[in-house]
Short mmCIF file of C-alpha atoms in Angstrom, two decimals:
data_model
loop_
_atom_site.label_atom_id
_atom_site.label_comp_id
_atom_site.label_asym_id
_atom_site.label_seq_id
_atom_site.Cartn_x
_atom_site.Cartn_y
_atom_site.Cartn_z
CA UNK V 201 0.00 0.00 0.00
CA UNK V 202 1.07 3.59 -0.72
CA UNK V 203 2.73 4.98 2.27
CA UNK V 204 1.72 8.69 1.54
CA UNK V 205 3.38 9.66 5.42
CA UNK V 206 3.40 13.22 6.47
CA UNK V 207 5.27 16.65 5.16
CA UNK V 208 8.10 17.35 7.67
CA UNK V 209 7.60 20.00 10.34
CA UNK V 210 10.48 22.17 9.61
CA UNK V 211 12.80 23.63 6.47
CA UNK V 212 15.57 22.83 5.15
CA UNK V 213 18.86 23.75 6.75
CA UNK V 214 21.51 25.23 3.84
CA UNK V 215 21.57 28.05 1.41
CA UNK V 216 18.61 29.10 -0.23
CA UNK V 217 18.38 31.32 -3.76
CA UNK V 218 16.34 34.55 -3.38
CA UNK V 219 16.65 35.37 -7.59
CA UNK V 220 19.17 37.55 -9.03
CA UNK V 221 21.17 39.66 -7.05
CA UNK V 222 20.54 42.64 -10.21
CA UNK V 223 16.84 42.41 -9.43
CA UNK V 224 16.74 42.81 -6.09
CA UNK V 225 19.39 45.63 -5.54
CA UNK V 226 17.63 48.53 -7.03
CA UNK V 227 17.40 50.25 -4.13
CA UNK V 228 13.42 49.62 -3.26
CA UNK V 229 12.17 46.67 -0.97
CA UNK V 230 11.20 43.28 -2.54
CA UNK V 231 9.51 40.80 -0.82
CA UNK V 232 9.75 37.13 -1.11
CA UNK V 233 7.67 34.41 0.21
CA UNK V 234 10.12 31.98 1.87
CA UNK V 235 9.86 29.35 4.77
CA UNK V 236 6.15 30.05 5.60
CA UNK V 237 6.30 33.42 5.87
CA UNK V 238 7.18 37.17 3.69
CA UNK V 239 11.11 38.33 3.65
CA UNK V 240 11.94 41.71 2.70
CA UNK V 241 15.17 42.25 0.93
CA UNK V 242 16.77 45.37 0.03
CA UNK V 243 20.42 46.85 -0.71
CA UNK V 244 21.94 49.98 1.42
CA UNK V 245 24.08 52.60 0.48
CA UNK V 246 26.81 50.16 0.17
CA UNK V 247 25.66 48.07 -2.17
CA UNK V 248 24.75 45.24 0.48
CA UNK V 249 22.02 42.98 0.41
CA UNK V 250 20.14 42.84 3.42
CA UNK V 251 17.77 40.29 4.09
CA UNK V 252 15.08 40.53 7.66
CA UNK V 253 12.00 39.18 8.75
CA UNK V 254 9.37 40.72 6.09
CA UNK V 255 6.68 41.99 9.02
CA UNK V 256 7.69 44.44 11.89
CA UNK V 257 8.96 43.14 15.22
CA UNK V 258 6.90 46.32 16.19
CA UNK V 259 3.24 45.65 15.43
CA UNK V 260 3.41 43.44 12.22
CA UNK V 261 3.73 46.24 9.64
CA UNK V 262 4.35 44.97 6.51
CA UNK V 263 8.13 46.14 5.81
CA UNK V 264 7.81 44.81 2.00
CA UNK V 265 5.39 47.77 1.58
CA UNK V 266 7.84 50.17 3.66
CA UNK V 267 10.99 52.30 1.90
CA UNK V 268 14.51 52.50 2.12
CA UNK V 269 15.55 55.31 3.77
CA UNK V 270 19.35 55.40 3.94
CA UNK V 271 21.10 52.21 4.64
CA UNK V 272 17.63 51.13 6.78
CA UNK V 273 14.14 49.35 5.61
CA UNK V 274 11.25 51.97 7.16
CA UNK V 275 7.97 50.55 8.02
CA UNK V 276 4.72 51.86 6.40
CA UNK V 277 3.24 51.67 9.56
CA UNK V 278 4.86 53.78 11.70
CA UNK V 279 8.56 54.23 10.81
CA UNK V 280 10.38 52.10 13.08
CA UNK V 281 13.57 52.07 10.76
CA UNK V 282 15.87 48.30 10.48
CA UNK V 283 19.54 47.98 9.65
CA UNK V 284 20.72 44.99 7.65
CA UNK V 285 22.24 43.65 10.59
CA UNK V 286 18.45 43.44 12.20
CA UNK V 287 18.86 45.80 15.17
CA UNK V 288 16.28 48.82 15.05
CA UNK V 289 18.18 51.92 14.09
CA UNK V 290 15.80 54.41 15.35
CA UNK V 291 12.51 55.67 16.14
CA UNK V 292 11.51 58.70 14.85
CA UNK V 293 8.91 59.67 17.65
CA UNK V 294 10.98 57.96 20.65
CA UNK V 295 12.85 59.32 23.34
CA UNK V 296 15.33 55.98 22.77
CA UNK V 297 15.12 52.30 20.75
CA UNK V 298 14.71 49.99 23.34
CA UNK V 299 17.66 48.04 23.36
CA UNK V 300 16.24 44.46 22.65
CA UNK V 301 14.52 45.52 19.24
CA UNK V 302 15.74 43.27 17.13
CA UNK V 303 14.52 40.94 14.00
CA UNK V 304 15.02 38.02 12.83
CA UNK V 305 17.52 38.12 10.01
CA UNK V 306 19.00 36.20 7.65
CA UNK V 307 22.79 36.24 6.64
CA UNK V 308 23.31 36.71 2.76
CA UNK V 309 25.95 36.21 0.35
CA UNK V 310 26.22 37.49 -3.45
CA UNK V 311 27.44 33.89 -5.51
CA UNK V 312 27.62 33.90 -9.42
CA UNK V 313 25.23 36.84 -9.59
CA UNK V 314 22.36 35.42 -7.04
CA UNK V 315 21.49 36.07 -3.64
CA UNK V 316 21.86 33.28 -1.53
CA UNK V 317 21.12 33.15 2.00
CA UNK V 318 21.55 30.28 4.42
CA UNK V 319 18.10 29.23 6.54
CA UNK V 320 18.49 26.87 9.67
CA UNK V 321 15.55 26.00 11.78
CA UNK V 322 18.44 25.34 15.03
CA UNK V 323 19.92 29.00 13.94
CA UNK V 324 23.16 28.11 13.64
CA UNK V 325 25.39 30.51 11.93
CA UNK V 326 26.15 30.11 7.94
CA UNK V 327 28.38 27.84 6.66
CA UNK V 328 30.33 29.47 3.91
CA UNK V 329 32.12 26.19 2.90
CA UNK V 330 28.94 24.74 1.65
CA UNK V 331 28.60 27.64 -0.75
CA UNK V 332 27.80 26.57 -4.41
CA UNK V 333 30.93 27.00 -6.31
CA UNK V 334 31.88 29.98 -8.29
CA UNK V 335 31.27 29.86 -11.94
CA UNK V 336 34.31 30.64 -14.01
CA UNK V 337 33.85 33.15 -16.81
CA UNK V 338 29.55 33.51 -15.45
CA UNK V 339 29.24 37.52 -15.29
CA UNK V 340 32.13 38.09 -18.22
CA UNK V 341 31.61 38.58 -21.77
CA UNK V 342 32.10 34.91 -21.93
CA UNK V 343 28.65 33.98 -21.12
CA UNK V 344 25.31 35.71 -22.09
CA UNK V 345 23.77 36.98 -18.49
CA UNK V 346 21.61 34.71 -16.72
CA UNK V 347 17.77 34.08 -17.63
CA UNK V 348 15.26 33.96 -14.86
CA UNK V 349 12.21 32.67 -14.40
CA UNK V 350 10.02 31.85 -11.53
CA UNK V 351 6.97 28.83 -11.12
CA UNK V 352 4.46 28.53 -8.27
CA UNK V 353 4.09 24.88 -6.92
CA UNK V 354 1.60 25.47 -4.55
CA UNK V 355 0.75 22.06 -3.40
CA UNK V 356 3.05 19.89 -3.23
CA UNK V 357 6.55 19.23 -0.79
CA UNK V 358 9.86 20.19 -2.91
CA UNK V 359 11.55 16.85 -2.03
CA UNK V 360 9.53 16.19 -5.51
CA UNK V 361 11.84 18.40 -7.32
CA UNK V 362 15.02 16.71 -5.20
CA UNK V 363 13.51 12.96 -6.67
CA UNK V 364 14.23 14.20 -10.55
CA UNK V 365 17.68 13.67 -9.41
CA UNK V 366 17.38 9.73 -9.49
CA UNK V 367 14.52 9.45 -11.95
CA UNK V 368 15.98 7.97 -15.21
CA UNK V 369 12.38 7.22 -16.80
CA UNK V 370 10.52 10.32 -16.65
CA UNK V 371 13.18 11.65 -18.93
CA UNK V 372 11.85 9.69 -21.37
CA UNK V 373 7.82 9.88 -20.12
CA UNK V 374 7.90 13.39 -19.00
CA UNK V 375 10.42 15.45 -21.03
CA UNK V 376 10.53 13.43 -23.71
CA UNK V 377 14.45 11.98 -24.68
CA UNK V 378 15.78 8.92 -24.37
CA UNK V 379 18.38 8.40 -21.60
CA UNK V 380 21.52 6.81 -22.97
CA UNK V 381 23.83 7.31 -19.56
CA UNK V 382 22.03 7.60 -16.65
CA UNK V 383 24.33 8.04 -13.28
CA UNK V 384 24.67 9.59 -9.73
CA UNK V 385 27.34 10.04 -7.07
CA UNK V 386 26.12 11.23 -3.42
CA UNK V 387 28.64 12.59 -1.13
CA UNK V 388 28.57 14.92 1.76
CA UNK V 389 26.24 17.78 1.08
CA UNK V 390 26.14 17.25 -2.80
CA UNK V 391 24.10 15.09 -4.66
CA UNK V 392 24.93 14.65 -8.67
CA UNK V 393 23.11 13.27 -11.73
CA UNK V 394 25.09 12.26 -14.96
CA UNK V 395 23.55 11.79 -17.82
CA UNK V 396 23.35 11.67 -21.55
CA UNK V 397 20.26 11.88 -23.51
CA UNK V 398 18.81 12.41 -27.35
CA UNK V 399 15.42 13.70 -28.24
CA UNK V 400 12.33 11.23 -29.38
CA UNK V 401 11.66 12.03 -32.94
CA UNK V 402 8.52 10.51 -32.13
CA UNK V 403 7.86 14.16 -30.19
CA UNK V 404 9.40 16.72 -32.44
CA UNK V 405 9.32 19.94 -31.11
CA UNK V 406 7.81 19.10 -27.67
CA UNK V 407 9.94 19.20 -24.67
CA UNK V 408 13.54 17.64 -25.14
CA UNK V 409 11.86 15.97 -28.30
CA UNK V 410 14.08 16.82 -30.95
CA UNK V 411 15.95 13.69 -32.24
CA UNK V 412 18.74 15.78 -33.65
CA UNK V 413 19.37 17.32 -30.05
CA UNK V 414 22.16 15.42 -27.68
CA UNK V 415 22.50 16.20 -24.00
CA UNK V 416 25.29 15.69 -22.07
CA UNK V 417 24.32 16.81 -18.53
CA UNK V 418 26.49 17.23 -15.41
CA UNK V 419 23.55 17.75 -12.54
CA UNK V 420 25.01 18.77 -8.92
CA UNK V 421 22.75 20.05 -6.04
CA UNK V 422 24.45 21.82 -3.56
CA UNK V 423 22.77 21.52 -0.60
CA UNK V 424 19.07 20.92 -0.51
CA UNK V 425 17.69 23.49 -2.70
CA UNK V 426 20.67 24.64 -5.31
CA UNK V 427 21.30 23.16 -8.41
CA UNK V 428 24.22 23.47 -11.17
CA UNK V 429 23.71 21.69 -14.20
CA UNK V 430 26.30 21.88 -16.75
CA UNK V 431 24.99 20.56 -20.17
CA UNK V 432 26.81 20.32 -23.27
CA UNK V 433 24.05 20.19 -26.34
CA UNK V 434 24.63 19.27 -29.75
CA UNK V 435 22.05 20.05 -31.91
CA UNK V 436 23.19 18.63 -35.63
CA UNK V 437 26.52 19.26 -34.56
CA UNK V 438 26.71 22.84 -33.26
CA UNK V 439 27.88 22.12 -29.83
CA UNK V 440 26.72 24.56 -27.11
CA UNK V 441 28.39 25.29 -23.69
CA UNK V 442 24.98 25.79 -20.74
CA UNK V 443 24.73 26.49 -17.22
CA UNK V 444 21.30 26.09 -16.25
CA UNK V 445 20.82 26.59 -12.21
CA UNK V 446 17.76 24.96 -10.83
CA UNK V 447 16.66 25.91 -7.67
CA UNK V 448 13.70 26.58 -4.76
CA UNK V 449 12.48 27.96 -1.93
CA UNK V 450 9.80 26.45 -0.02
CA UNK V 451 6.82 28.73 0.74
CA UNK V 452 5.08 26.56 3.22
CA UNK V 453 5.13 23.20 4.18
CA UNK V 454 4.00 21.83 1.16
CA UNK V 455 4.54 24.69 -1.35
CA UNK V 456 7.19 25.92 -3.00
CA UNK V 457 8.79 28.47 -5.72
CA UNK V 458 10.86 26.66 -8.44
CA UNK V 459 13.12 29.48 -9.84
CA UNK V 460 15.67 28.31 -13.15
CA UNK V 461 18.16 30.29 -14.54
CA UNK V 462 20.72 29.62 -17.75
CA UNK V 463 23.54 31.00 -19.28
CA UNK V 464 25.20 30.45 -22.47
CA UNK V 465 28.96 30.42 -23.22
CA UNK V 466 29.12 32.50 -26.38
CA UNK V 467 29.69 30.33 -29.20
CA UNK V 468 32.89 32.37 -31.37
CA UNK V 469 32.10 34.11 -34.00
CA UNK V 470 28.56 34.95 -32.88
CA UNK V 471 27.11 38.16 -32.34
CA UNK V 472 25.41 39.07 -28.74
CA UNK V 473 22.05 38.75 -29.92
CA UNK V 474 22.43 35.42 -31.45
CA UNK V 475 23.80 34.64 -28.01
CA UNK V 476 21.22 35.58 -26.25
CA UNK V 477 18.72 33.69 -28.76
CA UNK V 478 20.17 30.61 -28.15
CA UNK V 479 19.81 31.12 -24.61
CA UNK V 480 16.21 32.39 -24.87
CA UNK V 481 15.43 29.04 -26.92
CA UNK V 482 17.60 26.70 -24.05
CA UNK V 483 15.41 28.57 -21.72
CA UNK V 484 12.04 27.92 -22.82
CA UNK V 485 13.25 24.42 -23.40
CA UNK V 486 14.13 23.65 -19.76
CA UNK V 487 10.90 25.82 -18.69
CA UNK V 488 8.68 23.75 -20.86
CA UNK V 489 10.41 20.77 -18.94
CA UNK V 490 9.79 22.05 -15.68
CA UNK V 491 5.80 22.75 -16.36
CA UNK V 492 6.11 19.37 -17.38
CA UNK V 493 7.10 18.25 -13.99
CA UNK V 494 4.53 20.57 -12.18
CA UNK V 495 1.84 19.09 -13.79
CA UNK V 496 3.01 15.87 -12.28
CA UNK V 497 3.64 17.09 -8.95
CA UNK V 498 0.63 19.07 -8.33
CA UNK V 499 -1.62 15.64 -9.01
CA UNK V 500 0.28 13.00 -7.55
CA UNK V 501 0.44 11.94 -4.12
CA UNK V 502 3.55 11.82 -2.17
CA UNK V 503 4.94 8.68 -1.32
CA UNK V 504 7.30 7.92 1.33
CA UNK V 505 8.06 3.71 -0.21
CA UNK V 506 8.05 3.78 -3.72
CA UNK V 507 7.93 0.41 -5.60
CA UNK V 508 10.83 0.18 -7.41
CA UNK V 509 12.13 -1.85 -10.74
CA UNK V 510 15.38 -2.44 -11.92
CA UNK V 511 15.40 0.37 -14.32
CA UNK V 512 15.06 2.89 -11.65
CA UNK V 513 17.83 5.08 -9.98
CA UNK V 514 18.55 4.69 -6.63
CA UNK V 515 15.34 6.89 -5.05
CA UNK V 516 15.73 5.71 -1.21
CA UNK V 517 19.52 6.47 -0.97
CA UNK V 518 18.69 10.09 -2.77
CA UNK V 519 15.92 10.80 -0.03
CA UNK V 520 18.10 9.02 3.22
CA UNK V 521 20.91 11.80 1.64
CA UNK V 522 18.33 14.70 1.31
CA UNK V 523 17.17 13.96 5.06
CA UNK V 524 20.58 15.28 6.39
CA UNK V 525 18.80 18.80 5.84
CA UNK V 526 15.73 17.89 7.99
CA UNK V 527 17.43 16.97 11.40
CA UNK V 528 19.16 18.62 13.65
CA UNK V 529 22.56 18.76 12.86
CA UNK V 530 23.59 16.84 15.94
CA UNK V 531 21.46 14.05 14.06
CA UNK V 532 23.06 14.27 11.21
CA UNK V 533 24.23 10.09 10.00
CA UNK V 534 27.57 9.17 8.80
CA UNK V 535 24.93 7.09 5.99
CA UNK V 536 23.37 10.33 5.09
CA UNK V 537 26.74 11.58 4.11
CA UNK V 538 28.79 9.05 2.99
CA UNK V 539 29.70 8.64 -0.75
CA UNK V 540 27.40 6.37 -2.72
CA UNK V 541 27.76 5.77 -6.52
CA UNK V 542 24.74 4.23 -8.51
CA UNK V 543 24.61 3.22 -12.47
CA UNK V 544 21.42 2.87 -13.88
CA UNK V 545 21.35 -0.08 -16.84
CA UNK V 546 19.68 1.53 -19.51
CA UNK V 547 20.16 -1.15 -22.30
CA UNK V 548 16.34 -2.99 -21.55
CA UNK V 549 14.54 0.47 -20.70
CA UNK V 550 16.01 2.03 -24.52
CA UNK V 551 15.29 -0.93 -26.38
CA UNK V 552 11.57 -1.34 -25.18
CA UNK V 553 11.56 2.68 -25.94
CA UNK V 554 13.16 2.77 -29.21
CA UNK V 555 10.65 0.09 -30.57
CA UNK V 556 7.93 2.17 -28.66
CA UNK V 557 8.82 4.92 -30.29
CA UNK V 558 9.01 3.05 -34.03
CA UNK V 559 5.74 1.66 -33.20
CA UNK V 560 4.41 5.70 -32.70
CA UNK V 561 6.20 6.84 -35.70
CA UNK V 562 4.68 4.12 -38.19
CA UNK V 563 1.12 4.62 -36.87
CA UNK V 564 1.28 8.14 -37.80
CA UNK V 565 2.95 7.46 -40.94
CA UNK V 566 -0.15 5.31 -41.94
CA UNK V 567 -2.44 8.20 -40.55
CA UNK V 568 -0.45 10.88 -42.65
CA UNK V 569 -1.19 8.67 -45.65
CA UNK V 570 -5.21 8.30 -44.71
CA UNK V 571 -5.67 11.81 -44.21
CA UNK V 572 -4.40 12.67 -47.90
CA UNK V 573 -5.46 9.70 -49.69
CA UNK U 125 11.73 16.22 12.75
CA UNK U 126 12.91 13.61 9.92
CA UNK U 127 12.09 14.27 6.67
CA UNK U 128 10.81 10.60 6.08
CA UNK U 129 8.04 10.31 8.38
CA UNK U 130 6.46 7.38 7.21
CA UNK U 131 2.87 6.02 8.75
CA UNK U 132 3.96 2.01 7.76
CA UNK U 133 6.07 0.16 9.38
CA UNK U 134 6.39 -1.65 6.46
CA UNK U 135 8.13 1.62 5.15
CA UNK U 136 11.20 1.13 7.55
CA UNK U 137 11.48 -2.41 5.98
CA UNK U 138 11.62 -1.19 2.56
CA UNK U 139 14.12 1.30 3.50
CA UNK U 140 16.29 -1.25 4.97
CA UNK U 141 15.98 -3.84 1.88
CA UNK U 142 16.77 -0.93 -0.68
CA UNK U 143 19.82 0.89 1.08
CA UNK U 144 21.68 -2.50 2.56
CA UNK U 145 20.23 -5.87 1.48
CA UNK U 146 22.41 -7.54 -0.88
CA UNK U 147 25.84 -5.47 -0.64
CA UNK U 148 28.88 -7.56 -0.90
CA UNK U 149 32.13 -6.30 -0.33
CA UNK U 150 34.44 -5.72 -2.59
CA UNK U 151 38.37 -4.63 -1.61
CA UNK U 152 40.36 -2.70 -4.02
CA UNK U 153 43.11 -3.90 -5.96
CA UNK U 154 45.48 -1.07 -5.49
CA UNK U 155 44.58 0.47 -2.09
CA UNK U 156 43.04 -0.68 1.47
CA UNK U 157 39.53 0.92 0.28
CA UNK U 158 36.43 -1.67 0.65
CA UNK U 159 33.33 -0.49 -0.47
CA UNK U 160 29.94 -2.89 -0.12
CA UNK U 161 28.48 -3.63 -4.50
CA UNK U 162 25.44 -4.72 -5.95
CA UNK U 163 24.93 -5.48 -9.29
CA UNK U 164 21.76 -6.10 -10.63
CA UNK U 165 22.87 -6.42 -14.39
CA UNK U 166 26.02 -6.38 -16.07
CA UNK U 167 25.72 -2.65 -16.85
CA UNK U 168 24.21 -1.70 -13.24
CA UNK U 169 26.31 -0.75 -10.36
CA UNK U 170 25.59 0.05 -6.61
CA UNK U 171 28.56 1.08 -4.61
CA UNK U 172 28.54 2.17 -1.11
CA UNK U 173 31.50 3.91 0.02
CA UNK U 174 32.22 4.59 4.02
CA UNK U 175 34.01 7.29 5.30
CA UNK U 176 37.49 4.49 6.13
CA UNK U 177 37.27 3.54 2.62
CA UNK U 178 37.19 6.83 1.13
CA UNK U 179 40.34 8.20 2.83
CA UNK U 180 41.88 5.24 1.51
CA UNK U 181 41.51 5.82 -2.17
CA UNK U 182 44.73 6.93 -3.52
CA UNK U 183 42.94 7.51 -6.98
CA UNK U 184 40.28 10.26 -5.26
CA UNK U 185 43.31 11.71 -3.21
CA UNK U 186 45.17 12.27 -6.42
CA UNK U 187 41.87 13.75 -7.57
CA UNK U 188 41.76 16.25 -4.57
CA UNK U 189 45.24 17.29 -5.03
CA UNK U 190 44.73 18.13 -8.73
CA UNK U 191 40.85 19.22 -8.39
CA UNK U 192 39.30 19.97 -12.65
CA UNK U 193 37.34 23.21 -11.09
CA UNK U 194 33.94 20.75 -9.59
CA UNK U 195 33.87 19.37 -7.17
CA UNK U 196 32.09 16.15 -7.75
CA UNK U 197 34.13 12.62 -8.11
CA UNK U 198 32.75 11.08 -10.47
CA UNK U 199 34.21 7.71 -9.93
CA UNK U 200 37.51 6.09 -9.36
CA UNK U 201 38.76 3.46 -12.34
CA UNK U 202 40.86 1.22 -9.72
CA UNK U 203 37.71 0.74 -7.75
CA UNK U 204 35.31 -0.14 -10.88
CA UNK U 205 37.99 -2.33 -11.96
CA UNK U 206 38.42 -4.39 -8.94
CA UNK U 207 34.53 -4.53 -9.07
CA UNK U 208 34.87 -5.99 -12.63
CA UNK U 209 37.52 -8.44 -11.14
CA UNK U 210 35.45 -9.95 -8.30
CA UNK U 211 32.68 -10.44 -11.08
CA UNK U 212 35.24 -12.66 -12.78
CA UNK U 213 36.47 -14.41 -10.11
CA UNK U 214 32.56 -15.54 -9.07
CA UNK U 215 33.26 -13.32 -5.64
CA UNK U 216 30.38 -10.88 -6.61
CA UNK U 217 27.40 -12.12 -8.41
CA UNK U 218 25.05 -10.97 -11.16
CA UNK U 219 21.40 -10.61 -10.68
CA UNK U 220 18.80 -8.93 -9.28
CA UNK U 221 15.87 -9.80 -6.68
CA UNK U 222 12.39 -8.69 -7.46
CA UNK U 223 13.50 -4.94 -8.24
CA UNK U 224 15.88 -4.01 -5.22
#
């Protein structure tokens, strides 16, 4: 029976993406919906990001809807004014700021061109070594500047998202390419997906359908909620350099934003624009993916003991790595850590497909012929 | 607070059979490292490393030393061919059981 089992009680402990570190430093307040509740974000004088508690420690106000004023966030409601560092500043109608106003607040870091900032339900202080690495060349004329999109998944847990990372089949079910390759490697806080794929001709057009498209994909999630996937494409042999970053933030307990992002290394001898076409294109293709995905995740029902074949990747040891970000980290297991490697056999899986696939193609064949006979 | 919170006890079991049932262990050829395999197929692999094992690899050491700008390992060659060795030798078998 399908062991549906219960969302967990807390968030993840790691660093989190907020969007793009151009968007949110224009000098007004944003706010984000993150770890059932509202953030406010907003840069100072300085050029620092400063990330607090989105409502008042006061009486609530809402400090999304307040305004910079200096290097502070001012509420709307009645101007207590909050430094980055989440002690209250000042009071413009009080004798003194009592000396225990402070906020909560979140510590923030600027990485490849996105803010990042680190959530942990025990508070501990951020762990910079667990940063996502830097991306050589991202933010030079080298690569095109980053897309960014954003999609609201606002039923289900993002451990759904986290499963992808095993889930050889759906490539072929859901996005539409064969797998060739499928392989992942889980060690310490990083969990990785290799794999190389072609379209289905039998799907021209529609998600990674294009049999004249090769991916080779390099999948890493850093942490629980940041991923780096470098992919080198081939589409009828112009090869393409992507980094496409996949990553969320949960809203609630069972809700979350999926944000994606991608960059292009410009091919030589093309012109900016083309660049930035290519990306566009590589863009919708990986956001048509993940709709694809959403669709599945806001109808299924979470299960905590999948059934398993041969074919599949290696789903319990993902989810036994991705609890390491659920417990305390006192309670953190040397077998939620520890490196494990797992190759998927693809030979059965692709020759079952490819004749599925023939099969599709013929029918339509004889259906093309019907309708113009 | 686990992540897994599973209403079965049943679920517990499954874990169990999926993450450990069936490793064998298999010691490298070059280096002290043992790691516990299953293979399922000729083309499918399952290796679990422990923390011992992994400070013994002289290959992934090398790899540290010398890191190619990620961080990820992907795998070492001395390991998968000892693992192709104890196929040989009839130490490790083939074949799966009911899909774990």
């Amino acid at each position: 029976m399908l062991d549906t089992g219960s969302v967990p009680e807390r968030f993840a402990r790691g660093w989190h993406c907020l969007g793009l570190a151009t968007d949110l430093a224009d000098g007004t307040p944003h706010g984000v919906e993150a770890f059932g509740g509202k953030l406010v974000v907003w840069s100072d004088t300085q050029g620092n990001i400063n990330v607090l508690d989105g409502y008042c420690r006061h009486m609530g106000g809402d400090l999304t809807q307040g305004s910079v004023k200096g290097d502070e966030i001012a509420c709307p409601f009645h101007d207590w004014r909050w430094g980055g560092d989440g002690k209250c500043k000042a009071i413009p109608y009080a004798r003194r700021v009592p000396l225990r106003a402070r906020t909560a607040r979140y510590e923030s870091v600027v990485r490849n061109g996105m803010l990042m900032i680190w959530h942990d339900a025990e508070g501990s202080p951020a762990n910079h070594d667990i940063l996502p690495p830097e991306l050589e060349g991202i933010g030079t004329e080298r690569y095109t500047d980053w897309t960014w999109n954003v999609l609201d998944v606002p039923t289900a847990h993002c451990g759904e998202i986290v499963d992808n990372v095993v889930d050889m089949a759906h490539f072929f079910y859901i996005h539409f390419a064969f797998p060739t390759n499928f392989r992942n490697v889980f060690e310490g806080h990083m969990a990785t997906q290799f794999m190389e794929s072609t379209g289905r001709p039998d799907m021209a057009g529609e998600g990674y359908g294009d049999e004249d498209l090769i991916l080779k994909s390099e999948a890493t999630y850093y942490g629980p909620s940041f991923m780096i996937n470098w992919l080198e494409t081939d589409y009828k042999g112009f090869l393409t350099k992507v980094i496409l970053v996949n990553c969320h933030v949960p809203t609630g307990p069972n809700s979350f934003k999926l944000q994606y992002g991608l960059a292009v290394e410009k091919p030589d001898g093309l012109d900016d624009k083309t660049a930035r076409y290519i990306a566009k294109k590589y863009s919708d293709m990986f956001g048509d993916g993940f709709l694809q995905d959403v669709h599945i995740w806001l109808n299924k029902a979470p299960v905590q003991n999948p059934l398993l074949c041969e074919e599949d990747g290696p789903v319990y040891q993902l989810r036994r790595w991705y609890e390491q970000f659920y417990v305390d980290a006192a309670d953190v297991t040397d077998e939620m850590t520890e490196r494990f490697e797992f190759e998927v056999d693809t030979t059965k899986a692709n020759e079952f497909w490819r004749a599925e696939v023939e099969a599709n193609l013929s029918r339509k064949a004889a259906e093309d012929a019907t309708a113009t006979t | 607070m686990a992540y897994i919170v599973p209403s079965s006890a049943d679920t517990l079991e499954d874990q169990r059979l999926y993450t450990q049932a069936r490793l064998t262990e298999v010691a490298c050829l070059d280096c002290l490292a043992r790691v516990g395999v299953k293979k399922n197929s000729e083309h499918h692999t399952s290796i679990q490393w422990h923390a011992e094992s992994l400070a013994e690899c002289t290959e992934f050491r090398r790899l540290d030393a010398a890191p190619t700008g990620r961080p990820i390992r992907a795998s070492c060659p001395r390991m998968q061919a000892s693992i192709d060795a104890a196929v040989r030798d009839g130490q490790l078998t083939i074949g799966a059981e009911d899909g774990y």
